[in-house]
XYZ file of C-alpha atoms in Angstrom:
396
model
C 0.634 -36.576 11.520
C 3.460 -39.040 11.090
C 7.007 -39.404 9.832
C 8.496 -42.790 8.853
C 9.249 -43.602 12.481
C 7.627 -40.837 14.536
C 4.133 -39.550 15.161
C 3.038 -36.101 16.206
C 0.419 -36.118 18.976
C -3.087 -35.452 17.699
C -2.545 -36.851 14.222
C -2.882 -33.415 12.632
C -0.866 -30.297 12.037
C -1.256 -26.635 12.961
C -2.913 -24.001 10.811
C -2.605 -20.409 11.982
C -4.669 -17.539 10.610
C -3.624 -13.893 10.867
C -5.547 -10.889 9.511
C -2.983 -9.794 6.911
C 0.618 -10.117 5.774
C 1.584 -7.622 8.460
C 0.713 -10.353 10.962
C 3.014 -12.790 9.179
C 5.846 -10.250 9.344
C 5.196 -9.677 13.046
C 5.354 -13.412 13.811
C 8.617 -13.691 11.877
C 10.198 -10.820 13.813
C 8.768 -12.027 17.125
C 10.158 -15.498 16.438
C 13.592 -14.067 15.706
C 13.567 -12.117 18.971
C 12.718 -15.264 20.958
C 14.664 -18.103 19.378
C 18.087 -16.807 20.418
C 17.173 -16.275 24.078
C 19.578 -18.144 26.346
C 18.359 -20.786 28.776
C 21.504 -20.357 30.887
C 23.291 -17.500 32.597
C 22.023 -14.458 34.476
C 19.171 -13.745 32.045
C 18.067 -17.327 31.499
C 14.588 -18.006 30.161
C 12.591 -21.256 30.164
C 13.295 -23.619 27.265
C 9.772 -22.984 25.989
C 10.732 -19.414 25.023
C 13.377 -20.204 22.357
C 11.307 -23.206 21.254
C 8.360 -20.893 20.659
C 10.628 -18.590 18.679
C 11.825 -21.492 16.519
C 8.240 -22.586 15.847
C 7.150 -19.046 14.945
C 10.108 -18.757 12.579
C 9.241 -22.113 11.030
C 5.633 -21.028 10.520
C 6.706 -17.716 8.980
C 8.980 -19.614 6.586
C 6.052 -21.800 5.541
C 4.040 -18.678 4.699
C 6.653 -17.891 2.035
C 6.105 -21.252 0.346
C 3.561 -20.967 -2.499
C 0.619 -23.270 -1.872
C 1.285 -23.752 1.841
C -1.689 -23.457 4.208
C 0.213 -23.608 7.495
C 0.207 -19.858 8.155
C -2.607 -18.060 6.337
C -3.161 -14.321 5.897
C -6.928 -13.820 5.641
C -6.660 -10.856 3.273
C -4.483 -12.885 0.889
C -6.829 -15.830 0.485
C -9.934 -13.642 0.263
C -8.404 -11.368 -2.395
C -7.343 -14.441 -4.363
C -10.962 -15.547 -4.746
C -12.931 -12.276 -4.766
C -12.335 -9.080 -6.736
C -13.159 -5.668 -5.273
C -13.136 -2.091 -6.487
C -10.188 -1.317 -4.213
C -6.456 -1.219 -4.754
C -4.252 -4.036 -3.472
C -3.179 -1.763 -0.599
C -6.812 -1.162 0.397
C -7.538 -4.895 0.147
C -4.977 -5.392 2.925
C -7.555 -3.886 5.322
C -9.543 -6.933 6.413
C -12.691 -5.081 7.491
C -12.898 -3.141 4.209
C -12.184 -6.240 2.126
C -14.938 -8.246 3.802
C -17.290 -5.280 3.469
C -16.804 -5.404 -0.299
C -17.347 -9.159 -0.395
C -20.441 -9.275 1.818
C -21.869 -5.754 2.313
C -24.777 -5.282 4.737
C -28.284 -5.091 3.316
C -29.011 -1.748 1.711
C -25.351 -0.837 1.135
C -23.037 -1.211 -1.823
C -19.577 -2.698 -1.446
C -17.977 0.735 -1.767
C -20.253 2.232 0.904
C -19.645 -0.672 3.276
C -15.880 -0.496 2.762
C -15.889 3.243 3.470
C -17.787 2.657 6.703
C -15.383 -0.137 7.669
C -12.479 2.321 7.665
C -13.841 3.937 10.844
C -11.334 2.890 13.576
C -13.982 3.267 16.294
C -16.286 0.617 14.856
C -13.497 -1.421 13.265
C -10.252 -1.120 15.264
C -7.011 -1.963 13.410
C -6.482 -5.685 12.904
C -2.864 -5.343 13.994
C -0.057 -5.570 14.637
C -0.190 -1.749 14.404
C -2.684 -0.205 16.814
C -4.822 2.933 16.792
C -2.599 5.710 18.220
C -5.618 7.743 19.356
C -6.936 4.793 21.378
C -3.455 4.155 22.782
C -3.040 7.758 23.924
C -6.562 8.640 25.042
C -7.804 5.378 26.580
C -5.140 2.689 26.899
C -2.298 4.693 28.462
C -4.480 6.216 31.240
C -5.959 2.782 31.999
C -2.469 1.276 32.365
C -1.358 4.150 34.596
C -4.468 3.664 36.724
C -3.571 0.002 37.233
C -0.060 0.950 38.316
C -1.205 3.511 40.860
C -4.415 1.852 42.088
C -4.686 1.052 45.764
C -5.369 -2.470 47.066
C -9.141 -1.989 46.961
C -9.232 -0.517 43.426
C -6.925 -2.968 41.652
C -9.684 -5.343 40.614
C -11.840 -2.541 39.232
C -9.030 -0.898 37.243
C -7.902 -4.228 35.818
C -11.458 -5.048 34.763
C -11.650 -1.705 32.953
C -8.345 -2.387 31.184
C -9.461 -5.855 30.160
C -12.711 -4.468 28.736
C -10.819 -1.845 26.728
C -8.533 -4.476 25.214
C -11.364 -6.929 24.602
C -13.370 -4.252 22.784
C -10.340 -3.637 20.550
C -9.618 -7.254 19.604
C -13.141 -8.726 19.454
C -14.073 -7.091 16.109
C -10.964 -8.560 14.472
C -11.654 -11.936 16.078
C -15.140 -11.882 14.554
C -13.755 -10.811 11.156
C -11.319 -13.727 11.191
C -14.102 -16.245 11.746
C -16.199 -14.600 9.050
C -13.234 -14.994 6.706
C -12.862 -18.671 7.567
C -16.601 -19.265 7.158
C -16.529 -17.501 3.792
C -13.637 -19.664 2.576
C -15.388 -22.815 3.778
C -18.220 -22.004 1.381
C -15.890 -22.651 -1.570
C -15.377 -26.214 -2.824
C -11.756 -27.341 -2.324
C -9.623 -27.744 -5.425
C -8.479 -31.206 -6.448
C -4.861 -30.444 -5.503
C -5.576 -28.987 -2.036
C -5.424 -32.319 -0.189
C -1.983 -33.243 -1.549
C -0.547 -29.814 -0.693
C -1.952 -30.080 2.844
C -0.314 -33.482 3.226
C 3.015 -31.896 2.304
C 2.391 -29.224 4.944
C 1.732 -31.938 7.521
C 4.880 -33.808 6.528
C 7.040 -30.695 6.988
C 5.464 -29.969 10.387
C 5.939 -33.584 11.445
C 9.593 -33.564 10.439
C 10.252 -30.301 12.248
C 8.465 -31.572 15.365
C 10.533 -34.756 15.277
C 13.783 -32.799 14.915
C 12.912 -30.582 17.880
C 11.917 -33.590 19.971
C 15.284 -35.194 19.213
C 17.166 -31.946 20.015
C 18.730 -32.080 16.550
C 17.622 -28.573 15.582
C 19.489 -25.344 16.261
C 17.768 -21.948 16.025
C 17.380 -20.827 12.434
C 20.161 -18.512 11.287
C 19.507 -14.783 11.076
C 20.664 -14.799 7.464
C 21.086 -17.547 4.902
C 24.485 -18.197 3.395
C 24.927 -17.853 -0.369
C 24.406 -21.546 -1.161
C 21.471 -21.987 1.198
C 19.842 -18.826 -0.165
C 20.241 -20.106 -3.734
C 18.736 -23.473 -2.790
C 15.820 -21.784 -1.056
C 15.168 -19.500 -4.026
C 15.234 -22.492 -6.369
C 12.774 -24.341 -4.129
C 10.389 -21.373 -3.965
C 10.491 -21.022 -7.760
C 9.662 -24.704 -8.215
C 6.833 -24.464 -5.689
C 5.466 -21.357 -7.416
C 5.428 -23.109 -10.799
C 3.672 -26.123 -9.276
C 1.155 -23.937 -7.433
C 0.358 -21.945 -10.581
C -0.277 -25.200 -12.440
C -2.421 -26.585 -9.611
C -4.597 -23.479 -9.468
C -5.116 -23.319 -13.223
C -5.954 -27.006 -13.522
C -8.272 -26.846 -10.492
C -10.137 -23.667 -11.425
C -11.453 -22.860 -14.937
C -11.495 -19.145 -14.079
C -7.769 -19.207 -13.330
C -7.158 -21.152 -16.545
C -9.147 -18.464 -18.369
C -6.424 -15.957 -17.441
C -3.833 -18.156 -19.159
C -6.115 -18.496 -22.179
C -6.484 -14.716 -22.431
C -2.695 -14.385 -22.372
C -2.314 -16.990 -25.113
C -0.613 -19.498 -22.799
C -3.431 -22.043 -23.128
C -6.258 -22.764 -25.523
C -9.553 -24.565 -25.230
C -11.683 -26.075 -27.948
C -13.428 -29.096 -29.441
C -11.786 -32.029 -31.212
C -13.174 -32.033 -34.772
C -10.884 -34.609 -36.397
C -8.749 -37.542 -35.249
C -6.174 -39.854 -36.827
C -5.679 -42.371 -33.989
C -3.690 -44.961 -36.013
C -1.001 -42.624 -37.367
C 2.580 -43.748 -36.750
C 6.057 -42.323 -37.237
C 8.303 -45.321 -37.802
C 7.504 -47.696 -34.944
C 6.159 -44.985 -32.632
C 2.489 -44.170 -32.194
C 1.971 -40.542 -33.175
C -1.783 -39.841 -33.550
C -3.044 -36.493 -34.810
C -6.054 -34.548 -33.571
C -7.484 -31.279 -34.867
C -8.890 -28.854 -32.305
C -11.245 -26.034 -33.278
C -10.803 -23.032 -30.980
C -11.626 -19.346 -30.771
C -8.783 -18.634 -28.325
C -5.754 -16.565 -29.244
C -2.673 -18.786 -29.566
C 0.904 -17.648 -29.007
C 2.537 -21.056 -29.171
C 4.935 -21.642 -32.036
C 4.883 -24.592 -34.415
C 6.708 -27.576 -32.975
C 5.936 -26.632 -29.375
C 6.284 -30.025 -27.689
C 5.499 -29.350 -24.042
C 1.726 -28.935 -24.173
C -0.511 -31.214 -22.167
C -4.171 -31.737 -21.321
C -5.289 -32.313 -17.727
C -7.398 -35.311 -18.724
C -4.335 -36.968 -20.315
C -1.490 -35.945 -17.962
C 1.034 -38.508 -19.271
C 0.600 -37.383 -22.859
C 2.530 -34.637 -24.643
C 1.139 -32.650 -27.547
C 3.157 -30.944 -30.289
C 1.657 -28.234 -32.514
C 1.969 -29.255 -36.170
C -0.069 -26.457 -37.780
C -2.354 -23.523 -37.004
C -4.814 -22.314 -39.643
C -7.479 -19.634 -39.479
C -11.081 -20.671 -40.071
C -14.478 -19.019 -40.280
C -15.194 -19.786 -36.615
C -11.719 -19.156 -35.209
C -8.726 -21.367 -35.940
C -7.844 -25.029 -36.340
C -4.883 -26.454 -34.427
C -3.385 -29.794 -35.467
C -1.659 -31.583 -32.574
C 0.614 -34.617 -32.648
C 0.274 -36.739 -29.509
C 2.923 -38.886 -27.837
C 2.908 -41.089 -24.732
C 0.194 -42.306 -22.426
C -1.365 -44.686 -24.979
C -0.361 -48.051 -23.565
C 2.110 -50.667 -24.796
C 0.066 -52.265 -27.557
C 0.355 -51.540 -31.264
C -2.816 -49.446 -31.281
C -3.657 -46.746 -28.726
C -5.562 -48.084 -25.732
C -9.247 -47.293 -25.575
C -9.888 -43.947 -23.913
C -6.229 -42.886 -24.150
C -6.909 -40.248 -26.847
C -9.319 -37.306 -27.034
C -12.347 -38.340 -29.087
C -14.031 -36.323 -31.809
C -16.526 -33.963 -30.182
C -14.654 -33.917 -26.854
C -13.873 -30.578 -25.210
C -10.149 -30.223 -24.398
C -7.784 -27.604 -22.998
C -4.038 -27.615 -23.760
C -1.376 -25.554 -22.008
C 2.220 -25.641 -20.787
C 0.999 -26.089 -17.224
C 1.839 -29.539 -15.929
C 1.568 -31.183 -12.521
C 4.891 -32.967 -12.587
C 7.993 -33.266 -10.442
C 10.689 -30.707 -11.187
C 14.114 -31.714 -9.844
C 16.129 -29.382 -7.684
C 19.030 -27.573 -9.321
C 22.679 -28.457 -8.712
C 24.463 -26.255 -6.199
C 28.025 -26.261 -4.862
C 28.884 -27.200 -1.319
C 29.110 -24.192 0.980
C 32.876 -24.707 1.144
C 32.950 -24.083 -2.611
C 30.956 -20.843 -2.559
C 32.070 -18.701 -5.537
C 33.974 -15.540 -4.704
C 31.210 -13.536 -6.425
C 28.926 -14.580 -3.562
C 31.292 -13.959 -0.685
C 33.631 -16.906 -1.096
C 33.718 -19.971 1.161
C 33.145 -19.585 4.918
C 36.263 -18.592 6.901
C 38.476 -21.446 8.090
C 38.554 -21.152 11.902
C 41.970 -22.867 12.013
C 43.632 -20.085 9.979
C 44.462 -16.515 10.963
C 42.026 -13.909 9.669
C 44.635 -12.569 7.210
C 44.820 -15.988 5.482
C 41.052 -16.178 4.963
C 40.976 -13.380 2.388
C 40.324 -14.249 -1.246
C 42.576 -13.356 -4.165
C 40.119 -10.624 -5.174
C 40.354 -9.063 -1.717
C 44.165 -9.187 -1.786
C 44.496 -7.576 -5.231
Protein backbone atom coordinates (compact mmCIF):
# COMPACT_ATOMS: atom_id res chain seq x y z
CA UNK A 1 0.00 0.00 0.00
CA UNK A 2 1.53 3.29 -1.03
CA UNK A 3 0.99 7.04 -0.99
CA UNK A 4 2.76 9.39 -3.42
CA UNK A 5 5.89 9.39 -1.28
CA UNK A 6 5.31 6.78 1.43
CA UNK A 7 4.75 3.05 1.59
CA UNK A 8 2.98 1.04 4.24
CA UNK A 9 4.87 -2.11 5.26
CA UNK A 10 3.42 -5.26 3.73
CA UNK A 11 2.01 -3.61 0.62
CA UNK A 12 -1.57 -4.26 1.73
CA UNK A 13 -4.17 -2.85 4.05
CA UNK A 14 -6.16 -4.21 6.99
CA UNK A 15 -9.58 -5.80 6.76
CA UNK A 16 -11.33 -6.55 10.04
CA UNK A 17 -14.39 -8.76 10.37
CA UNK A 18 -16.80 -8.60 13.30
CA UNK A 19 -19.94 -10.71 13.77
CA UNK A 20 -22.48 -7.88 13.57
CA UNK A 21 -22.97 -4.12 13.74
CA UNK A 22 -22.86 -4.38 17.52
CA UNK A 23 -19.18 -5.25 17.11
CA UNK A 24 -18.62 -2.13 15.02
CA UNK A 25 -20.27 -0.01 17.72
CA UNK A 26 -18.11 -1.65 20.39
CA UNK A 27 -14.90 -0.91 18.47
CA UNK A 28 -15.98 2.71 18.03
CA UNK A 29 -16.65 3.14 21.75
CA UNK A 30 -13.51 1.23 22.72
CA UNK A 31 -11.47 3.44 20.39
CA UNK A 32 -12.93 6.57 21.95
CA UNK A 33 -12.05 5.35 25.44
CA UNK A 34 -8.43 4.72 24.41
CA UNK A 35 -7.45 7.53 22.08
CA UNK A 36 -7.58 10.26 24.74
CA UNK A 37 -5.43 8.39 27.27
CA UNK A 38 -2.46 10.50 28.32
CA UNK A 39 1.10 9.31 27.81
CA UNK A 40 2.33 11.68 30.52
CA UNK A 41 1.52 12.37 34.15
CA UNK A 42 0.62 10.08 37.04
CA UNK A 43 -1.65 7.82 34.96
CA UNK A 44 0.51 7.65 31.86
CA UNK A 45 -0.01 4.82 29.39
CA UNK A 46 2.28 3.60 26.59
CA UNK A 47 1.97 5.47 23.29
CA UNK A 48 0.55 2.31 21.72
CA UNK A 49 -2.66 2.71 23.76
CA UNK A 50 -3.90 6.03 22.28
CA UNK A 51 -2.56 4.96 18.87
CA UNK A 52 -4.70 1.83 19.07
CA UNK A 53 -7.68 3.98 19.99
CA UNK A 54 -7.08 6.25 16.99
CA UNK A 55 -6.84 3.24 14.66
CA UNK A 56 -10.03 1.69 16.06
CA UNK A 57 -11.82 5.01 15.60
CA UNK A 58 -10.52 5.26 12.05
CA UNK A 59 -11.73 1.74 11.27
CA UNK A 60 -15.15 2.45 12.78
CA UNK A 61 -15.41 5.58 10.63
CA UNK A 62 -14.64 3.51 7.54
CA UNK A 63 -17.51 1.16 8.40
CA UNK A 64 -19.87 4.12 7.97
CA UNK A 65 -18.65 4.71 4.41
CA UNK A 66 -20.90 2.94 1.87
CA UNK A 67 -18.87 0.47 -0.18
CA UNK A 68 -15.92 0.30 2.22
CA UNK A 69 -14.55 -3.15 3.06
CA UNK A 70 -12.11 -2.12 5.78
CA UNK A 71 -14.33 -3.06 8.72
CA UNK A 72 -16.95 -5.66 7.80
CA UNK A 73 -19.95 -6.86 9.81
CA UNK A 74 -20.57 -10.47 8.77
CA UNK A 75 -24.34 -10.26 9.23
CA UNK A 76 -24.50 -7.19 6.97
CA UNK A 77 -22.72 -8.70 3.99
CA UNK A 78 -24.51 -12.05 4.30
CA UNK A 79 -27.96 -10.42 4.51
CA UNK A 80 -27.11 -8.30 1.48
CA UNK A 81 -26.66 -11.40 -0.67
CA UNK A 82 -29.06 -13.95 0.86
CA UNK A 83 -32.71 -13.57 1.85
CA UNK A 84 -34.15 -15.41 4.85
CA UNK A 85 -37.56 -15.84 6.42
CA UNK A 86 -36.47 -13.76 9.41
CA UNK A 87 -36.83 -10.12 10.30
CA UNK A 88 -33.87 -7.75 9.99
CA UNK A 89 -33.48 -7.91 13.79
CA UNK A 90 -33.29 -11.72 13.70
CA UNK A 91 -30.81 -11.57 10.81
CA UNK A 92 -28.46 -9.71 13.17
CA UNK A 93 -27.92 -13.05 14.97
CA UNK A 94 -25.02 -14.57 13.04
CA UNK A 95 -25.66 -18.20 13.99
CA UNK A 96 -29.35 -18.00 13.01
CA UNK A 97 -28.56 -16.17 9.77
CA UNK A 98 -26.02 -18.77 8.68
CA UNK A 99 -28.43 -21.54 9.68
CA UNK A 100 -30.95 -20.13 7.21
CA UNK A 101 -28.34 -19.84 4.47
CA UNK A 102 -26.78 -23.29 4.90
CA UNK A 103 -28.99 -25.49 7.12
CA UNK A 104 -27.70 -28.94 8.14
CA UNK A 105 -28.91 -31.95 6.19
CA UNK A 106 -32.44 -32.95 7.10
CA UNK A 107 -33.41 -29.53 8.49
CA UNK A 108 -35.16 -26.54 6.99
CA UNK A 109 -33.75 -23.04 7.36
CA UNK A 110 -36.40 -22.16 9.94
CA UNK A 111 -35.66 -25.28 12.01
CA UNK A 112 -31.91 -24.68 11.87
CA UNK A 113 -32.32 -21.02 12.84
CA UNK A 114 -34.50 -21.98 15.80
CA UNK A 115 -31.87 -24.44 16.99
CA UNK A 116 -29.14 -21.82 16.55
CA UNK A 117 -30.84 -19.58 19.11
CA UNK A 118 -29.81 -21.98 21.89
CA UNK A 119 -27.10 -20.05 23.84
CA UNK A 120 -25.54 -23.30 25.08
CA UNK A 121 -24.69 -24.58 21.61
CA UNK A 122 -24.28 -21.13 20.07
CA UNK A 123 -23.03 -18.60 22.65
CA UNK A 124 -23.65 -14.91 21.88
CA UNK A 125 -21.32 -13.51 19.23
CA UNK A 126 -20.73 -10.42 21.34
CA UNK A 127 -20.06 -7.87 22.52
CA UNK A 128 -22.96 -8.73 24.87
CA UNK A 129 -22.44 -12.00 26.72
CA UNK A 130 -24.75 -14.67 28.12
CA UNK A 131 -25.70 -13.49 31.64
CA UNK A 132 -26.43 -17.05 32.79
CA UNK A 133 -22.93 -18.18 31.77
CA UNK A 134 -21.42 -15.09 33.40
CA UNK A 135 -23.20 -15.73 36.71
CA UNK A 136 -23.13 -19.52 36.92
CA UNK A 137 -19.75 -20.39 35.39
CA UNK A 138 -17.54 -17.38 34.67
CA UNK A 139 -17.82 -15.49 37.96
CA UNK A 140 -17.02 -18.55 40.15
CA UNK A 141 -14.07 -19.42 37.91
CA UNK A 142 -12.66 -15.89 38.27
CA UNK A 143 -13.14 -15.98 42.04
CA UNK A 144 -11.37 -19.34 42.16
CA UNK A 145 -8.37 -17.85 40.35
CA UNK A 146 -8.22 -14.99 42.83
CA UNK A 147 -8.31 -17.22 45.89
CA UNK A 148 -6.33 -20.22 44.58
CA UNK A 149 -3.20 -21.20 46.44
CA UNK A 150 0.21 -21.43 44.76
CA UNK A 151 -0.29 -25.08 43.80
CA UNK A 152 -3.81 -24.61 42.37
CA UNK A 153 -3.24 -21.49 40.28
CA UNK A 154 -2.32 -23.35 37.12
CA UNK A 155 -5.34 -25.64 37.36
CA UNK A 156 -7.84 -22.84 38.01
CA UNK A 157 -6.42 -20.73 35.19
CA UNK A 158 -6.65 -23.67 32.80
CA UNK A 159 -10.31 -24.11 33.75
CA UNK A 160 -10.98 -20.41 33.15
CA UNK A 161 -9.24 -20.49 29.80
CA UNK A 162 -11.29 -23.51 28.72
CA UNK A 163 -14.53 -21.78 29.72
CA UNK A 164 -13.65 -18.70 27.68
CA UNK A 165 -12.38 -20.72 24.73
CA UNK A 166 -15.61 -22.73 24.64
CA UNK A 167 -17.54 -19.45 24.51
CA UNK A 168 -15.60 -17.78 21.70
CA UNK A 169 -14.72 -20.78 19.49
CA UNK A 170 -18.25 -21.19 18.03
CA UNK A 171 -18.27 -17.54 16.94
CA UNK A 172 -14.74 -17.88 15.55
CA UNK A 173 -15.92 -20.82 13.45
CA UNK A 174 -19.03 -18.90 12.31
CA UNK A 175 -16.86 -16.00 11.17
CA UNK A 176 -14.73 -18.25 8.98
CA UNK A 177 -17.83 -19.92 7.59
CA UNK A 178 -19.12 -16.46 6.69
CA UNK A 179 -15.88 -15.55 4.94
CA UNK A 180 -15.82 -18.87 3.08
CA UNK A 181 -19.43 -18.35 2.01
CA UNK A 182 -18.66 -14.86 0.67
CA UNK A 183 -15.60 -16.16 -1.18
CA UNK A 184 -17.92 -18.43 -3.16
CA UNK A 185 -19.46 -15.37 -4.83
CA UNK A 186 -17.77 -13.84 -7.89
CA UNK A 187 -16.54 -10.29 -7.14
CA UNK A 188 -18.36 -7.43 -8.82
CA UNK A 189 -16.57 -5.38 -11.45
CA UNK A 190 -16.38 -2.34 -9.15
CA UNK A 191 -15.02 -4.16 -6.07
CA UNK A 192 -11.34 -3.78 -7.00
CA UNK A 193 -11.56 0.01 -7.43
CA UNK A 194 -13.38 0.45 -4.11
CA UNK A 195 -10.76 -1.69 -2.35
CA UNK A 196 -8.02 0.48 -3.84
CA UNK A 197 -9.73 3.52 -2.34
CA UNK A 198 -9.81 1.73 1.02
CA UNK A 199 -6.09 1.05 0.74
CA UNK A 200 -5.37 4.66 -0.17
CA UNK A 201 -7.23 5.95 2.91
CA UNK A 202 -5.42 3.48 5.18
CA UNK A 203 -2.08 4.42 3.64
CA UNK A 204 -2.72 8.12 4.14
CA UNK A 205 -3.78 7.63 7.74
CA UNK A 206 -0.74 5.44 8.43
CA UNK A 207 1.53 8.08 6.91
CA UNK A 208 -0.05 10.84 9.00
CA UNK A 209 0.41 8.84 12.20
CA UNK A 210 4.00 8.01 11.29
CA UNK A 211 4.69 11.72 10.79
CA UNK A 212 2.96 12.63 14.09
CA UNK A 213 0.68 14.98 12.17
CA UNK A 214 -2.53 13.44 13.49
CA UNK A 215 -4.33 14.37 16.70
CA UNK A 216 -6.97 12.09 18.25
CA UNK A 217 -10.28 12.36 16.45
CA UNK A 218 -12.68 14.80 18.11
CA UNK A 219 -15.52 13.45 20.24
CA UNK A 220 -18.00 15.43 18.16
CA UNK A 221 -17.81 17.03 14.74
CA UNK A 222 -18.32 20.75 14.38
CA UNK A 223 -21.18 22.01 12.21
CA UNK A 224 -19.10 22.48 9.05
CA UNK A 225 -17.20 19.21 9.41
CA UNK A 226 -20.45 17.35 10.07
CA UNK A 227 -22.01 18.86 6.94
CA UNK A 228 -18.97 17.90 4.86
CA UNK A 229 -19.04 14.37 6.22
CA UNK A 230 -22.76 14.00 5.53
CA UNK A 231 -22.25 15.25 1.98
CA UNK A 232 -19.41 12.76 1.47
CA UNK A 233 -21.48 9.84 2.79
CA UNK A 234 -24.37 10.79 0.50
CA UNK A 235 -22.07 10.88 -2.52
CA UNK A 236 -20.54 7.54 -1.56
CA UNK A 237 -24.00 6.02 -1.09
CA UNK A 238 -25.11 7.17 -4.55
CA UNK A 239 -21.92 5.76 -6.09
CA UNK A 240 -22.26 2.47 -4.20
CA UNK A 241 -25.90 2.07 -5.25
CA UNK A 242 -24.88 2.60 -8.87
CA UNK A 243 -21.96 0.17 -8.57
CA UNK A 244 -24.13 -2.58 -7.10
CA UNK A 245 -26.87 -2.19 -9.70
CA UNK A 246 -24.46 -2.14 -12.62
CA UNK A 247 -22.51 -5.11 -11.21
CA UNK A 248 -25.48 -7.31 -10.32
CA UNK A 249 -28.54 -7.87 -12.57
CA UNK A 250 -30.60 -8.89 -9.53
CA UNK A 251 -29.95 -5.53 -7.88
CA UNK A 252 -30.79 -3.76 -11.15
CA UNK A 253 -34.03 -5.76 -11.22
CA UNK A 254 -35.12 -3.93 -8.06
CA UNK A 255 -34.68 -0.60 -9.85
CA UNK A 256 -36.60 -1.96 -12.84
CA UNK A 257 -39.49 -3.03 -10.61
CA UNK A 258 -39.60 0.47 -9.14
CA UNK A 259 -39.64 2.04 -12.60
CA UNK A 260 -36.19 3.61 -12.17
CA UNK A 261 -34.66 1.55 -14.99
CA UNK A 262 -35.87 -0.39 -17.99
CA UNK A 263 -34.45 -3.21 -20.04
CA UNK A 264 -35.31 -4.25 -23.56
CA UNK A 265 -34.22 -4.91 -27.13
CA UNK A 266 -33.32 -2.32 -29.76
CA UNK A 267 -35.83 -2.76 -32.60
CA UNK A 268 -35.07 0.34 -34.68
CA UNK A 269 -32.12 2.69 -35.18
CA UNK A 270 -31.50 5.99 -36.96
CA UNK A 271 -27.71 6.30 -36.56
CA UNK A 272 -27.22 9.21 -39.02
CA UNK A 273 -29.78 11.60 -37.52
CA UNK A 274 -28.47 15.08 -36.70
CA UNK A 275 -29.76 18.20 -34.97
CA UNK A 276 -27.95 21.08 -36.63
CA UNK A 277 -24.28 20.13 -36.54
CA UNK A 278 -24.64 17.73 -33.61
CA UNK A 279 -24.99 13.97 -33.94
CA UNK A 280 -28.29 12.97 -32.35
CA UNK A 281 -29.13 9.35 -33.34
CA UNK A 282 -32.44 7.77 -32.36
CA UNK A 283 -33.03 4.21 -31.19
CA UNK A 284 -36.31 2.49 -30.35
CA UNK A 285 -36.29 0.03 -27.45
CA UNK A 286 -39.04 -2.55 -26.98
CA UNK A 287 -39.58 -3.31 -23.30
CA UNK A 288 -42.10 -4.91 -20.96
CA UNK A 289 -40.84 -2.96 -17.93
CA UNK A 290 -42.90 -0.30 -16.21
CA UNK A 291 -41.46 3.16 -16.92
CA UNK A 292 -41.81 6.18 -14.64
CA UNK A 293 -39.45 8.47 -16.50
CA UNK A 294 -40.97 11.56 -18.06
CA UNK A 295 -40.52 12.71 -21.64
CA UNK A 296 -37.34 14.71 -22.07
CA UNK A 297 -35.52 12.90 -19.26
CA UNK A 298 -31.91 13.53 -20.27
CA UNK A 299 -29.87 11.76 -17.62
CA UNK A 300 -30.34 8.13 -18.63
CA UNK A 301 -27.35 5.99 -19.51
CA UNK A 302 -26.47 2.43 -20.46
CA UNK A 303 -23.57 0.62 -18.78
CA UNK A 304 -22.17 -0.51 -22.12
CA UNK A 305 -22.02 3.12 -23.32
CA UNK A 306 -21.05 5.03 -20.14
CA UNK A 307 -20.07 8.27 -21.92
CA UNK A 308 -23.39 8.50 -23.73
CA UNK A 309 -26.56 10.19 -22.49
CA UNK A 310 -30.04 9.17 -23.57
CA UNK A 311 -33.13 11.39 -23.64
CA UNK A 312 -36.66 9.95 -23.81
CA UNK A 313 -38.47 11.34 -26.86
CA UNK A 314 -41.64 9.22 -26.73
CA UNK A 315 -43.25 6.26 -24.99
CA UNK A 316 -46.01 4.32 -26.75
CA UNK A 317 -47.87 1.20 -25.70
CA UNK A 318 -47.62 -1.86 -27.94
CA UNK A 319 -49.02 -5.37 -28.07
CA UNK A 320 -45.93 -6.78 -26.34
CA UNK A 321 -45.33 -3.96 -23.86
CA UNK A 322 -44.19 -0.49 -24.87
CA UNK A 323 -41.82 1.21 -27.29
CA UNK A 324 -39.41 3.84 -26.01
CA UNK A 325 -37.70 6.21 -28.45
CA UNK A 326 -34.37 7.52 -27.14
CA UNK A 327 -32.20 10.32 -28.49
CA UNK A 328 -28.50 9.67 -27.89
CA UNK A 329 -25.73 12.22 -27.35
CA UNK A 330 -21.99 11.91 -26.72
CA UNK A 331 -19.57 9.03 -26.85
CA UNK A 332 -19.68 8.67 -30.65
CA UNK A 333 -16.26 9.98 -31.62
CA UNK A 334 -15.19 13.17 -33.40
CA UNK A 335 -16.01 12.23 -36.98
CA UNK A 336 -19.11 13.26 -38.90
CA UNK A 337 -20.69 9.82 -38.53
CA UNK A 338 -20.86 7.84 -35.28
CA UNK A 339 -17.86 5.59 -34.76
CA UNK A 340 -18.40 1.89 -35.31
CA UNK A 341 -19.65 0.19 -32.16
CA UNK A 342 -20.50 3.49 -30.45
CA UNK A 343 -24.28 2.95 -30.73
CA UNK A 344 -26.57 0.10 -29.66
CA UNK A 345 -27.33 -2.05 -32.70
CA UNK A 346 -30.71 -3.40 -33.73
CA UNK A 347 -31.32 -6.66 -31.86
CA UNK A 348 -28.99 -5.70 -28.99
CA UNK A 349 -30.22 -6.06 -25.41
CA UNK A 350 -29.83 -2.80 -23.44
CA UNK A 351 -30.68 -1.44 -19.99
CA UNK A 352 -31.12 2.29 -19.32
CA UNK A 353 -31.32 3.96 -15.91
CA UNK A 354 -30.32 7.09 -14.00
CA UNK A 355 -27.55 5.16 -12.28
CA UNK A 356 -24.15 6.36 -13.44
CA UNK A 357 -20.60 5.61 -12.32
CA UNK A 358 -19.30 9.15 -12.49
CA UNK A 359 -17.52 11.63 -10.26
CA UNK A 360 -19.82 13.83 -8.19
CA UNK A 361 -18.09 16.96 -6.86
CA UNK A 362 -18.21 17.85 -3.21
CA UNK A 363 -20.58 20.62 -2.18
CA UNK A 364 -19.45 24.12 -1.20
CA UNK A 365 -19.23 24.74 2.53
CA UNK A 366 -18.22 27.79 4.57
CA UNK A 367 -15.06 27.94 6.61
CA UNK A 368 -15.61 26.96 10.23
CA UNK A 369 -15.04 30.60 11.20
CA UNK A 370 -18.10 31.45 9.11
CA UNK A 371 -20.43 28.88 10.67
CA UNK A 372 -24.02 30.21 10.44
CA UNK A 373 -25.66 31.15 13.71
CA UNK A 374 -28.36 28.54 13.01
CA UNK A 375 -25.66 25.89 13.51
CA UNK A 376 -24.05 27.31 16.62
CA UNK A 377 -22.18 30.24 15.13
CA UNK A 378 -18.40 30.41 14.64
CA UNK A 379 -16.07 28.87 17.25
CA UNK A 380 -15.34 31.13 20.24
CA UNK A 381 -12.41 33.54 19.85
CA UNK A 382 -9.96 32.62 22.64
CA UNK A 383 -8.58 36.19 22.66
CA UNK A 384 -11.96 37.68 23.67
CA UNK A 385 -13.81 37.48 26.98
CA UNK A 386 -16.64 34.95 27.06
CA UNK A 387 -19.25 37.74 27.13
CA UNK A 388 -18.01 39.04 23.75
CA UNK A 389 -18.31 35.64 22.07
CA UNK A 390 -22.11 35.61 22.17
CA UNK A 391 -24.04 36.06 18.93
CA UNK A 392 -26.67 38.72 18.28
CA UNK A 393 -29.38 36.07 18.63
CA UNK A 394 -28.08 35.12 22.08
CA UNK A 395 -27.96 38.78 23.17
CA UNK A 396 -31.51 39.59 22.02
